[in-house]
Amino acid sequence: MATTPDALEEVTLASLSTENLYRELISRLGEDPARDGLIDTPKRVVKSMEFLTRGYTMDADEVLHNALFDVDYDEMVIVKDIEFFSMCEHHLLPFFGKAQIAYVPNGKVIGLSKIPRLVDMFARRLQVQERLTRQIADAIEEAIHPQGVAIILEAQHLCMMMRGVEKQHSSTTTSAMLGVFKSQLQTRNEFLSLVRRAG
Ligand SMILES: [Zn+2]
């Protein structure tokens, strides 16, 4: 098999079950996949990875279905401290933290419980924090065309913490400011001060 053409090798890899791929990976890390503690690990990892990336099976229309309401309200709506857990696409290691989300309605609001679900939908994919931030903002913008959307994500990345690339308690902050949060300093500052208070 030493001279297997690439094409043939691909077919062989694709035909392996995900469990067997993890079994092979464990063995390449220098472990014995057949020992007691590891024997069921491939099966567990498959399940856990399916869960951690289940956002791929969801879309915003489905998540927000029946949860968009017409309102006569144009003050800022804020949902604070939404916990999220995601996977860094560069290292396949978790990053996790909190999201602060605000929008100023323009005739429509989103059912409050749906905002964390929207965050979850994008977080449960292979991500970079910047894109995750932007995708949440864009999804809200697209769903209700508000006067503005503001998102701040603060997260800790295990790929930095565990590998000692950066200080272990450092966190990364990303933000997206659309509409009035971008054009009106006063609105942006109001958001920032509400988010900072008792965060
Ligand atoms: Zn990473």
PDB file of C-alpha atoms and ligand atoms in Angstrom:
ATOM      1  CA  MET A   1       0.000   0.000   0.000  1.00  0.00           C
ATOM      2  CA  ALA A   2       3.050   2.273   0.157  1.00  0.00           C
ATOM      3  CA  THR A   3       2.474   3.637  -3.359  1.00  0.00           C
ATOM      4  CA  THR A   4      -1.270   4.178  -3.032  1.00  0.00           C
ATOM      5  CA  PRO A   5      -2.321   7.037  -5.337  1.00  0.00           C
ATOM      6  CA  ASP A   6      -3.835  10.050  -3.551  1.00  0.00           C
ATOM      7  CA  ALA A   7      -7.272   9.498  -5.047  1.00  0.00           C
ATOM      8  CA  LEU A   8      -7.420   5.980  -3.750  1.00  0.00           C
ATOM      9  CA  GLU A   9      -6.258   7.081  -0.335  1.00  0.00           C
ATOM     10  CA  GLU A  10      -9.046   9.669  -0.147  1.00  0.00           C
ATOM     11  CA  VAL A  11     -11.664   7.076  -0.922  1.00  0.00           C
ATOM     12  CA  THR A  12     -10.233   4.890   1.814  1.00  0.00           C
ATOM     13  CA  LEU A  13     -10.288   7.723   4.380  1.00  0.00           C
ATOM     14  CA  ALA A  14     -13.799   8.794   3.462  1.00  0.00           C
ATOM     15  CA  SER A  15     -15.020   5.251   3.802  1.00  0.00           C
ATOM     16  CA  LEU A  16     -13.800   5.040   7.397  1.00  0.00           C
ATOM     17  CA  SER A  17     -16.350   5.676  10.114  1.00  0.00           C
ATOM     18  CA  THR A  18     -15.747   8.779  12.213  1.00  0.00           C
ATOM     19  CA  GLU A  19     -15.224   6.464  15.159  1.00  0.00           C
ATOM     20  CA  ASN A  20     -12.429   4.704  13.337  1.00  0.00           C
ATOM     21  CA  LEU A  21     -10.851   8.011  12.404  1.00  0.00           C
ATOM     22  CA  TYR A  22     -10.701   8.954  16.082  1.00  0.00           C
ATOM     23  CA  ARG A  23      -9.373   5.498  16.916  1.00  0.00           C
ATOM     24  CA  GLU A  24      -6.582   6.034  14.396  1.00  0.00           C
ATOM     25  CA  LEU A  25      -5.910   9.501  15.772  1.00  0.00           C
ATOM     26  CA  ILE A  26      -5.582   8.161  19.322  1.00  0.00           C
ATOM     27  CA  SER A  27      -3.135   5.583  18.101  1.00  0.00           C
ATOM     28  CA  ARG A  28      -1.082   8.225  16.253  1.00  0.00           C
ATOM     29  CA  LEU A  29      -0.873  10.264  19.438  1.00  0.00           C
ATOM     30  CA  GLY A  30       1.015   7.303  20.869  1.00  0.00           C
ATOM     31  CA  GLU A  31      -1.796   5.728  22.841  1.00  0.00           C
ATOM     32  CA  ASP A  32      -3.370   2.325  22.788  1.00  0.00           C
ATOM     33  CA  PRO A  33      -6.967   2.812  21.635  1.00  0.00           C
ATOM     34  CA  ALA A  34      -7.820  -0.651  22.899  1.00  0.00           C
ATOM     35  CA  ARG A  35      -7.023  -0.019  26.542  1.00  0.00           C
ATOM     36  CA  ASP A  36      -9.855   0.189  29.039  1.00  0.00           C
ATOM     37  CA  GLY A  37     -10.134   3.942  29.438  1.00  0.00           C
ATOM     38  CA  LEU A  38      -9.921   4.599  25.711  1.00  0.00           C
ATOM     39  CA  ILE A  39     -11.945   1.783  24.233  1.00  0.00           C
ATOM     40  CA  ASP A  40     -15.200   3.741  24.084  1.00  0.00           C
ATOM     41  CA  THR A  41     -13.588   7.133  23.624  1.00  0.00           C
ATOM     42  CA  PRO A  42     -14.043   7.304  19.831  1.00  0.00           C
ATOM     43  CA  LYS A  43     -17.762   6.673  20.240  1.00  0.00           C
ATOM     44  CA  ARG A  44     -18.012   9.372  22.926  1.00  0.00           C
ATOM     45  CA  VAL A  45     -16.000  11.882  20.925  1.00  0.00           C
ATOM     46  CA  VAL A  46     -18.213  11.397  17.877  1.00  0.00           C
ATOM     47  CA  LYS A  47     -21.275  12.152  20.016  1.00  0.00           C
ATOM     48  CA  SER A  48     -19.675  15.123  21.690  1.00  0.00           C
ATOM     49  CA  MET A  49     -18.392  16.620  18.408  1.00  0.00           C
ATOM     50  CA  GLU A  50     -21.836  16.234  16.884  1.00  0.00           C
ATOM     51  CA  PHE A  51     -23.237  18.209  19.789  1.00  0.00           C
ATOM     52  CA  LEU A  52     -20.517  20.865  19.681  1.00  0.00           C
ATOM     53  CA  THR A  53     -21.089  21.457  15.973  1.00  0.00           C
ATOM     54  CA  ARG A  54     -24.858  21.037  15.857  1.00  0.00           C
ATOM     55  CA  GLY A  55     -25.194  24.650  14.740  1.00  0.00           C
ATOM     56  CA  TYR A  56     -24.562  23.410  11.203  1.00  0.00           C
ATOM     57  CA  THR A  57     -27.931  21.686  11.255  1.00  0.00           C
ATOM     58  CA  MET A  58     -29.791  24.863  12.266  1.00  0.00           C
ATOM     59  CA  ASP A  59     -30.599  28.104  10.506  1.00  0.00           C
ATOM     60  CA  ALA A  60     -31.810  31.499  11.666  1.00  0.00           C
ATOM     61  CA  ASP A  61     -35.248  31.197  10.041  1.00  0.00           C
ATOM     62  CA  GLU A  62     -35.918  28.034  11.957  1.00  0.00           C
ATOM     63  CA  VAL A  63     -34.597  29.416  15.258  1.00  0.00           C
ATOM     64  CA  LEU A  64     -36.574  32.657  14.974  1.00  0.00           C
ATOM     65  CA  HIS A  65     -39.700  31.043  13.602  1.00  0.00           C
ATOM     66  CA  ASN A  66     -42.839  32.491  15.269  1.00  0.00           C
ATOM     67  CA  ALA A  67     -40.703  34.729  17.475  1.00  0.00           C
ATOM     68  CA  LEU A  68     -40.730  38.031  15.597  1.00  0.00           C
ATOM     69  CA  PHE A  69     -43.281  40.496  16.916  1.00  0.00           C
ATOM     70  CA  ASP A  70     -44.584  43.838  15.700  1.00  0.00           C
ATOM     71  CA  VAL A  71     -44.191  46.490  18.375  1.00  0.00           C
ATOM     72  CA  ASP A  72     -44.507  50.180  18.866  1.00  0.00           C
ATOM     73  CA  TYR A  73     -41.322  50.512  20.846  1.00  0.00           C
ATOM     74  CA  ASP A  74     -38.107  52.170  19.838  1.00  0.00           C
ATOM     75  CA  GLU A  75     -35.962  52.068  22.945  1.00  0.00           C
ATOM     76  CA  MET A  76     -32.888  49.910  23.197  1.00  0.00           C
ATOM     77  CA  VAL A  77     -33.386  46.208  23.920  1.00  0.00           C
ATOM     78  CA  ILE A  78     -30.445  44.622  25.722  1.00  0.00           C
ATOM     79  CA  VAL A  79     -29.748  40.984  26.508  1.00  0.00           C
ATOM     80  CA  LYS A  80     -26.722  40.714  28.769  1.00  0.00           C
ATOM     81  CA  ASP A  81     -24.273  37.994  29.730  1.00  0.00           C
ATOM     82  CA  ILE A  82     -25.348  35.296  27.315  1.00  0.00           C
ATOM     83  CA  GLU A  83     -22.989  32.393  27.876  1.00  0.00           C
ATOM     84  CA  PHE A  84     -21.624  30.720  24.793  1.00  0.00           C
ATOM     85  CA  PHE A  85     -19.271  27.869  24.008  1.00  0.00           C
ATOM     86  CA  SER A  86     -17.615  27.541  20.646  1.00  0.00           C
ATOM     87  CA  MET A  87     -14.741  25.764  18.933  1.00  0.00           C
ATOM     88  CA  CYS A  88     -11.763  27.586  17.476  1.00  0.00           C
ATOM     89  CA  GLU A  89     -11.457  26.519  13.870  1.00  0.00           C
ATOM     90  CA  HIS A  90      -7.681  26.844  13.888  1.00  0.00           C
ATOM     91  CA  HIS A  91      -6.993  24.404  16.713  1.00  0.00           C
ATOM     92  CA  LEU A  92     -10.282  22.585  17.316  1.00  0.00           C
ATOM     93  CA  LEU A  93     -10.138  23.741  20.920  1.00  0.00           C
ATOM     94  CA  PRO A  94     -12.915  25.501  22.806  1.00  0.00           C
ATOM     95  CA  PHE A  95     -13.333  29.186  23.308  1.00  0.00           C
ATOM     96  CA  PHE A  96     -16.082  30.414  25.571  1.00  0.00           C
ATOM     97  CA  GLY A  97     -17.373  33.511  27.225  1.00  0.00           C
ATOM     98  CA  LYS A  98     -20.250  35.941  27.314  1.00  0.00           C
ATOM     99  CA  ALA A  99     -22.155  37.916  24.738  1.00  0.00           C
ATOM    100  CA  GLN A 100     -23.729  41.333  25.246  1.00  0.00           C
ATOM    101  CA  ILE A 101     -26.359  42.066  22.655  1.00  0.00           C
ATOM    102  CA  ALA A 102     -28.474  45.122  21.994  1.00  0.00           C
ATOM    103  CA  TYR A 103     -30.648  46.484  19.252  1.00  0.00           C
ATOM    104  CA  VAL A 104     -32.938  49.431  18.709  1.00  0.00           C
ATOM    105  CA  PRO A 105     -36.158  48.147  17.120  1.00  0.00           C
ATOM    106  CA  ASN A 106     -37.698  49.528  13.999  1.00  0.00           C
ATOM    107  CA  GLY A 107     -41.225  48.124  14.365  1.00  0.00           C
ATOM    108  CA  LYS A 108     -40.219  44.568  15.198  1.00  0.00           C
ATOM    109  CA  VAL A 109     -38.628  42.720  18.101  1.00  0.00           C
ATOM    110  CA  ILE A 110     -37.287  39.214  18.578  1.00  0.00           C
ATOM    111  CA  GLY A 111     -38.668  37.040  21.372  1.00  0.00           C
ATOM    112  CA  LEU A 112     -36.086  37.413  24.148  1.00  0.00           C
ATOM    113  CA  SER A 113     -35.447  33.707  24.620  1.00  0.00           C
ATOM    114  CA  LYS A 114     -34.508  33.414  20.964  1.00  0.00           C
ATOM    115  CA  ILE A 115     -31.464  35.625  21.197  1.00  0.00           C
ATOM    116  CA  PRO A 116     -29.417  33.128  23.226  1.00  0.00           C
ATOM    117  CA  ARG A 117     -30.531  30.416  20.824  1.00  0.00           C
ATOM    118  CA  LEU A 118     -29.294  32.478  17.916  1.00  0.00           C
ATOM    119  CA  VAL A 119     -25.925  32.878  19.640  1.00  0.00           C
ATOM    120  CA  ASP A 120     -25.828  29.140  20.257  1.00  0.00           C
ATOM    121  CA  MET A 121     -26.615  28.340  16.651  1.00  0.00           C
ATOM    122  CA  PHE A 122     -23.546  30.230  15.415  1.00  0.00           C
ATOM    123  CA  ALA A 123     -21.332  29.269  18.368  1.00  0.00           C
ATOM    124  CA  ARG A 124     -21.865  25.549  17.849  1.00  0.00           C
ATOM    125  CA  ARG A 125     -19.755  25.503  14.736  1.00  0.00           C
ATOM    126  CA  LEU A 126     -16.066  25.758  13.978  1.00  0.00           C
ATOM    127  CA  GLN A 127     -15.504  29.457  14.436  1.00  0.00           C
ATOM    128  CA  VAL A 128     -13.271  32.419  14.897  1.00  0.00           C
ATOM    129  CA  GLN A 129     -14.548  34.918  17.425  1.00  0.00           C
ATOM    130  CA  GLU A 130     -14.636  37.789  14.931  1.00  0.00           C
ATOM    131  CA  ARG A 131     -16.884  35.924  12.504  1.00  0.00           C
ATOM    132  CA  LEU A 132     -19.126  34.655  15.287  1.00  0.00           C
ATOM    133  CA  THR A 133     -19.650  38.247  16.412  1.00  0.00           C
ATOM    134  CA  ARG A 134     -20.442  39.419  12.921  1.00  0.00           C
ATOM    135  CA  GLN A 135     -22.787  36.535  12.130  1.00  0.00           C
ATOM    136  CA  ILE A 136     -24.923  37.202  15.199  1.00  0.00           C
ATOM    137  CA  ALA A 137     -25.161  40.890  14.293  1.00  0.00           C
ATOM    138  CA  ASP A 138     -26.019  40.147  10.665  1.00  0.00           C
ATOM    139  CA  ALA A 139     -28.670  37.584  11.608  1.00  0.00           C
ATOM    140  CA  ILE A 140     -30.452  40.093  13.863  1.00  0.00           C
ATOM    141  CA  GLU A 141     -30.139  42.780  11.204  1.00  0.00           C
ATOM    142  CA  GLU A 142     -31.616  40.481   8.588  1.00  0.00           C
ATOM    143  CA  ALA A 143     -34.433  39.209  10.805  1.00  0.00           C
ATOM    144  CA  ILE A 144     -35.925  42.506  11.992  1.00  0.00           C
ATOM    145  CA  HIS A 145     -34.052  45.323  10.200  1.00  0.00           C
ATOM    146  CA  PRO A 146     -33.648  47.279  13.422  1.00  0.00           C
ATOM    147  CA  GLN A 147     -32.312  50.836  13.656  1.00  0.00           C
ATOM    148  CA  GLY A 148     -29.096  49.324  14.897  1.00  0.00           C
ATOM    149  CA  VAL A 149     -27.436  46.259  16.429  1.00  0.00           C
ATOM    150  CA  ALA A 150     -24.547  46.076  18.885  1.00  0.00           C
ATOM    151  CA  ILE A 151     -22.691  42.937  19.895  1.00  0.00           C
ATOM    152  CA  ILE A 152     -19.770  42.487  22.247  1.00  0.00           C
ATOM    153  CA  LEU A 153     -18.226  39.081  22.793  1.00  0.00           C
ATOM    154  CA  GLU A 154     -15.636  38.486  25.448  1.00  0.00           C
ATOM    155  CA  ALA A 155     -14.048  35.056  25.396  1.00  0.00           C
ATOM    156  CA  GLN A 156     -11.221  32.939  26.676  1.00  0.00           C
ATOM    157  CA  HIS A 157      -9.514  30.695  24.166  1.00  0.00           C
ATOM    158  CA  LEU A 158      -8.130  27.386  25.344  1.00  0.00           C
ATOM    159  CA  CYS A 159      -5.818  27.311  22.332  1.00  0.00           C
ATOM    160  CA  MET A 160      -4.049  30.329  23.816  1.00  0.00           C
ATOM    161  CA  MET A 161      -4.421  29.411  27.489  1.00  0.00           C
ATOM    162  CA  MET A 162      -3.396  25.745  27.297  1.00  0.00           C
ATOM    163  CA  ARG A 163      -0.566  26.249  24.874  1.00  0.00           C
ATOM    164  CA  GLY A 164       0.818  29.129  26.861  1.00  0.00           C
ATOM    165  CA  VAL A 165       0.769  31.461  23.873  1.00  0.00           C
ATOM    166  CA  GLU A 166      -0.687  34.263  25.941  1.00  0.00           C
ATOM    167  CA  LYS A 167      -1.269  34.981  29.587  1.00  0.00           C
ATOM    168  CA  GLN A 168      -3.639  32.409  30.978  1.00  0.00           C
ATOM    169  CA  HIS A 169      -6.262  34.837  32.160  1.00  0.00           C
ATOM    170  CA  SER A 170      -6.292  37.045  29.122  1.00  0.00           C
ATOM    171  CA  SER A 171      -9.527  37.364  27.250  1.00  0.00           C
ATOM    172  CA  THR A 172     -10.355  38.518  23.771  1.00  0.00           C
ATOM    173  CA  THR A 173     -13.029  41.090  23.072  1.00  0.00           C
ATOM    174  CA  THR A 174     -14.709  41.542  19.717  1.00  0.00           C
ATOM    175  CA  SER A 175     -17.551  43.810  18.763  1.00  0.00           C
ATOM    176  CA  ALA A 176     -19.888  44.650  15.920  1.00  0.00           C
ATOM    177  CA  MET A 177     -21.769  47.945  15.801  1.00  0.00           C
ATOM    178  CA  LEU A 178     -24.352  48.473  13.088  1.00  0.00           C
ATOM    179  CA  GLY A 179     -26.762  51.303  12.277  1.00  0.00           C
ATOM    180  CA  VAL A 180     -27.364  53.798  15.092  1.00  0.00           C
ATOM    181  CA  PHE A 181     -24.729  52.118  17.257  1.00  0.00           C
ATOM    182  CA  LYS A 182     -22.224  53.003  14.599  1.00  0.00           C
ATOM    183  CA  SER A 183     -23.538  56.439  13.628  1.00  0.00           C
ATOM    184  CA  GLN A 184     -24.637  57.807  17.019  1.00  0.00           C
ATOM    185  CA  LEU A 185     -22.019  58.094  19.694  1.00  0.00           C
ATOM    186  CA  GLN A 186     -24.679  58.662  22.354  1.00  0.00           C
ATOM    187  CA  THR A 187     -26.463  55.385  21.564  1.00  0.00           C
ATOM    188  CA  ARG A 188     -23.206  53.477  21.534  1.00  0.00           C
ATOM    189  CA  ASN A 189     -22.160  54.988  24.868  1.00  0.00           C
ATOM    190  CA  GLU A 190     -25.531  54.200  26.405  1.00  0.00           C
ATOM    191  CA  PHE A 191     -25.076  50.576  25.381  1.00  0.00           C
ATOM    192  CA  LEU A 192     -21.519  50.434  26.684  1.00  0.00           C
ATOM    193  CA  SER A 193     -22.432  51.919  30.048  1.00  0.00           C
ATOM    194  CA  LEU A 194     -25.445  49.586  30.472  1.00  0.00           C
ATOM    195  CA  VAL A 195     -23.285  46.600  29.645  1.00  0.00           C
ATOM    196  CA  ARG A 196     -20.490  47.583  31.992  1.00  0.00           C
ATOM    197  CA  ARG A 197     -22.824  48.109  34.909  1.00  0.00           C
ATOM    198  CA  ALA A 198     -23.017  44.967  37.056  1.00  0.00           C
ATOM    199  CA  GLY A 199     -21.864  42.782  34.165  1.00  0.00           C
TER     200      GLY A 199
HETATM  201 ZN    ZN B   1      -7.199  28.586  18.213  1.00  0.00          ZN
END
